[in-house]
Coordinates of C-alpha atoms and ligand atoms in Angstrom, one line a residue:
M79 CA 69.4 126.8 49.6
K80 CA 71.8 123.7 50.3
S81 CA 69.9 120.7 51.5
Y82 CA 70.7 117.4 54.0
V83 CA 69.3 114.3 54.4
I84 CA 69.8 112.5 57.9
L85 CA 70.0 108.9 58.1
I86 CA 68.8 107.1 61.3
S87 CA 68.3 103.5 63.1
G88 CA 67.0 104.6 66.5
R89 CA 66.6 107.3 69.1
G90 CA 67.9 110.1 66.8
S91 CA 69.0 112.5 69.5
N92 CA 72.0 113.7 67.1
M93 CA 69.1 113.9 64.2
Q94 CA 67.3 116.2 66.6
A95 CA 70.6 118.4 67.6
L96 CA 71.2 118.7 63.8
I97 CA 67.4 120.0 63.0
A98 CA 67.3 122.2 66.2
A99 CA 70.6 124.0 65.3
Q100 CA 69.1 125.6 62.1
L101 CA 71.8 125.0 59.9
P102 CA 72.2 126.9 56.8
G103 CA 70.4 124.3 54.7
R104 CA 67.2 122.5 54.5
C105 CA 66.5 118.9 56.2
A106 CA 64.8 117.5 52.8
A107 CA 64.3 114.3 54.8
V108 CA 65.1 111.9 57.8
I109 CA 65.5 108.3 56.4
S110 CA 65.2 105.0 58.7
N111 CA 66.2 101.9 58.3
R112 CA 63.9 100.8 61.1
P113 CA 60.1 101.5 61.0
D114 CA 60.0 101.7 64.3
A115 CA 63.1 104.1 65.2
A116 CA 61.7 106.7 67.5
G117 CA 63.5 109.5 65.4
L118 CA 61.0 109.2 62.7
A119 CA 57.8 110.5 64.9
W120 CA 59.9 113.5 66.6
A121 CA 61.1 114.8 62.9
A122 CA 57.5 114.0 61.1
A123 CA 56.0 115.9 64.0
R124 CA 57.9 119.0 62.8
G125 CA 57.1 118.8 59.4
V126 CA 60.1 116.9 58.1
P127 CA 59.5 114.6 55.7
T128 CA 60.5 110.9 56.8
A129 CA 60.8 107.6 54.8
V130 CA 61.5 104.3 56.1
V131 CA 63.7 101.8 53.9
D132 CA 63.7 98.6 56.0
H133 CA 66.7 96.6 55.4
K134 CA 64.8 93.3 56.5
A135 CA 62.6 93.8 53.2
F136 CA 65.7 93.1 51.1
A137 CA 67.4 89.7 50.3
S138 CA 70.9 91.3 49.9
R139 CA 72.9 94.5 51.5
A140 CA 73.4 95.3 47.7
A141 CA 69.6 95.6 47.0
F142 CA 69.0 97.3 50.5
D143 CA 71.9 99.6 49.4
A144 CA 70.5 100.6 46.2
A145 CA 67.1 101.2 47.5
L146 CA 68.8 103.6 50.1
A147 CA 70.7 105.4 47.8
A148 CA 67.4 105.7 45.6
E149 CA 65.5 107.2 48.5
I150 CA 68.3 109.7 49.3
E151 CA 68.9 110.8 45.4
R152 CA 65.3 111.7 45.3
H153 CA 66.2 114.9 47.5
A154 CA 69.2 115.3 45.7
P155 CA 71.0 116.5 49.2
D156 CA 74.4 118.3 49.0
L157 CA 74.9 116.5 52.4
V158 CA 74.3 113.0 54.0
L159 CA 74.4 112.8 57.7
L160 CA 74.6 109.5 59.5
A161 CA 73.3 110.2 63.0
G162 CA 73.2 106.9 64.6
F163 CA 72.7 104.8 61.5
M164 CA 73.7 101.4 62.3
R165 CA 73.8 99.5 59.2
V166 CA 77.4 98.9 57.3
L167 CA 77.1 100.6 53.8
G168 CA 78.6 98.7 51.0
Q169 CA 81.5 100.2 48.9
D170 CA 79.4 101.5 46.1
F171 CA 77.1 103.1 48.4
V172 CA 80.1 105.0 49.9
K173 CA 81.4 105.7 46.9
R174 CA 78.3 107.3 45.4
F175 CA 78.0 109.5 48.1
D176 CA 82.1 110.5 48.7
G177 CA 82.9 113.7 50.2
R178 CA 79.4 114.4 51.1
M179 CA 78.4 111.8 53.5
L180 CA 79.5 112.7 57.3
N181 CA 79.0 110.1 60.3
I182 CA 79.4 110.7 64.2
H183 CA 81.1 108.0 66.2
P184 CA 81.1 107.9 69.7
S185 CA 84.9 107.6 70.3
L186 CA 88.1 109.5 69.6
L187 CA 89.2 107.5 66.5
P188 CA 91.2 105.9 65.7
S189 CA 90.5 104.7 69.1
F190 CA 87.3 102.2 69.6
P191 CA 86.1 101.9 66.0
G192 CA 82.8 99.5 66.0
L193 CA 80.2 99.1 68.7
H194 CA 80.3 99.3 72.3
T195 CA 82.7 102.0 72.3
H196 CA 82.0 103.5 76.0
A197 CA 82.4 100.0 77.4
A198 CA 85.9 99.4 75.4
A199 CA 87.1 102.9 76.6
L200 CA 86.3 101.9 80.4
A201 CA 88.0 98.4 79.8
A202 CA 91.1 100.2 78.2
G203 CA 91.2 102.5 81.4
V204 CA 91.5 105.7 79.3
K205 CA 91.3 109.0 80.8
I206 CA 90.2 110.8 78.1
H207 CA 87.2 109.6 75.8
G208 CA 85.1 111.3 73.0
C209 CA 83.5 111.7 69.8
T210 CA 84.4 111.9 66.2
V211 CA 83.0 113.7 63.2
H212 CA 84.2 112.3 60.0
F213 CA 83.6 111.4 56.4
V214 CA 82.5 108.2 55.3
T215 CA 84.9 106.2 53.3
P216 CA 84.4 102.3 52.6
S217 CA 86.8 101.3 55.4
L218 CA 84.6 101.3 58.6
D219 CA 84.9 104.4 61.0
C220 CA 88.2 105.3 59.2
G221 CA 87.5 108.5 56.9
P222 CA 88.8 112.1 57.4
I223 CA 88.1 113.4 60.5
V224 CA 86.3 116.7 60.7
V225 CA 86.0 117.6 64.2
Q226 CA 86.3 115.8 68.1
A227 CA 85.1 116.7 71.5
A228 CA 86.9 115.1 74.1
V229 CA 85.6 114.3 77.5
P230 CA 87.0 113.3 81.3
V231 CA 86.5 109.7 81.9
L232 CA 86.1 110.1 86.0
P233 CA 86.4 107.6 88.5
G234 CA 83.6 105.3 89.3
D235 CA 82.2 106.0 85.5
S236 CA 79.4 103.6 84.3
E237 CA 79.3 102.9 80.9
A238 CA 75.8 104.7 80.7
A239 CA 77.3 108.0 82.5
L240 CA 80.1 108.2 80.2
A241 CA 77.9 107.5 77.0
A242 CA 75.8 110.7 78.3
R243 CA 78.9 113.0 78.7
V244 CA 80.1 112.1 75.3
L245 CA 76.6 112.3 73.9
A246 CA 76.1 115.7 75.0
Q247 CA 79.4 116.7 73.1
E248 CA 78.2 114.5 69.8
H249 CA 75.3 117.0 69.6
V250 CA 77.5 120.1 69.8
V251 CA 80.3 118.7 67.3
Y252 CA 78.0 117.3 64.9
A253 CA 76.0 120.4 64.1
Q254 CA 79.0 122.4 64.1
A255 CA 80.4 119.9 61.6
A256 CA 77.3 120.3 59.4
R257 CA 77.3 123.9 59.8
W258 CA 81.1 124.0 58.3
F259 CA 80.2 121.8 55.5
L260 CA 77.0 123.7 54.0
E261 CA 79.1 126.9 54.4
G262 CA 81.5 125.6 52.3
R263 CA 84.4 125.8 54.6
I264 CA 85.6 122.2 54.7
A265 CA 88.4 120.9 52.1
V266 CA 90.1 117.3 52.4
I267 CA 93.5 117.8 51.0
D268 CA 95.6 114.1 51.1
G269 CA 92.7 112.6 52.9
H270 CA 93.0 115.5 56.1
V271 CA 90.3 117.9 56.3
Q272 CA 91.2 121.6 56.6
L273 CA 88.7 123.9 57.9
A274 CA 89.0 127.5 56.2
G275 CA 89.1 130.4 58.7
A276 CA 89.6 128.1 61.7
A277 CA 91.2 129.5 64.9
N278 CA 94.3 128.0 66.0
A279 CA 93.3 125.9 69.3
D280 CA 95.9 126.6 72.0
G281 CA 94.2 124.8 74.8
A282 CA 95.5 121.4 76.3
L283 CA 93.2 119.1 78.1
R284 CA 95.0 117.0 81.1
V285 CA 92.9 114.2 82.9
P286 CA 93.0 113.8 85.7
L287 CA 94.1 117.5 87.0
D288 CA 95.9 117.8 90.5
Ligands
GAR389 C1 75.5 107.9 69.2 O1 75.9 107.9 70.4 C2 76.2 107.8 68.0 O2 77.3 108.4 68.0 C3 76.1 106.1 67.7 O3 75.0 105.5 68.2 C4 74.1 106.8 69.1 C5 73.0 107.3 68.3 O4 72.5 108.0 69.3 N1 76.6 105.9 66.5 C6 77.5 104.5 66.1 O5 77.6 104.1 67.1 C7 77.6 104.5 64.9 N2 78.5 103.3 64.9 P1 71.2 108.8 68.8 O6 69.9 108.3 67.9 O7 70.2 109.5 70.0 O8 71.7 109.8 67.7

């Protein structure tokens, strides 16, 4: 059976959605760079092995990356899932897991990379916002896109309201993308993801509707 490792830094709601989705693979471990990440207790309570690689304990990014990579490799996972993992990973680390590491980002990339994506979307006045699951490559928030989900930006939206609407979709598409990967349905060809057996989408999302 295939296996996967989830990396978190905090709340871990995407991690919970991934584990609850009963993916065709075993969750070998949940690893956090923060000892106080709330998601660790949730995973441990469900019998999932947990580990902490505290970035504050390392003198350099390279040393932290090496320790984190070693902790992941102990489990020899087929897939590494960054789920609200808030450390930038170095090139060597990213190359080591090339083609087998996914991230969930709370915007429709390439719009709004980096932090504070919901505030940026509100400031830009976009009518459609969302989230993206992508392969991790050395450039931040730039790797091949697996799947995106869009939500409307509604009049009067607060950052929190918009974040909650996007987060609900994150939980859906991240589990979907991980399932596709573990089923061997994802190929990256010329930097673009192709999904074997995908139905052609024929709907359009228009916001606002009159
Ligand atoms: C999620 O919204 C995720 O997309 C975002 O952090 C949140 C973590 O929530 N990730 C990033 O911004 C990565 N740059 P969670 O811990 O409840 O899954």
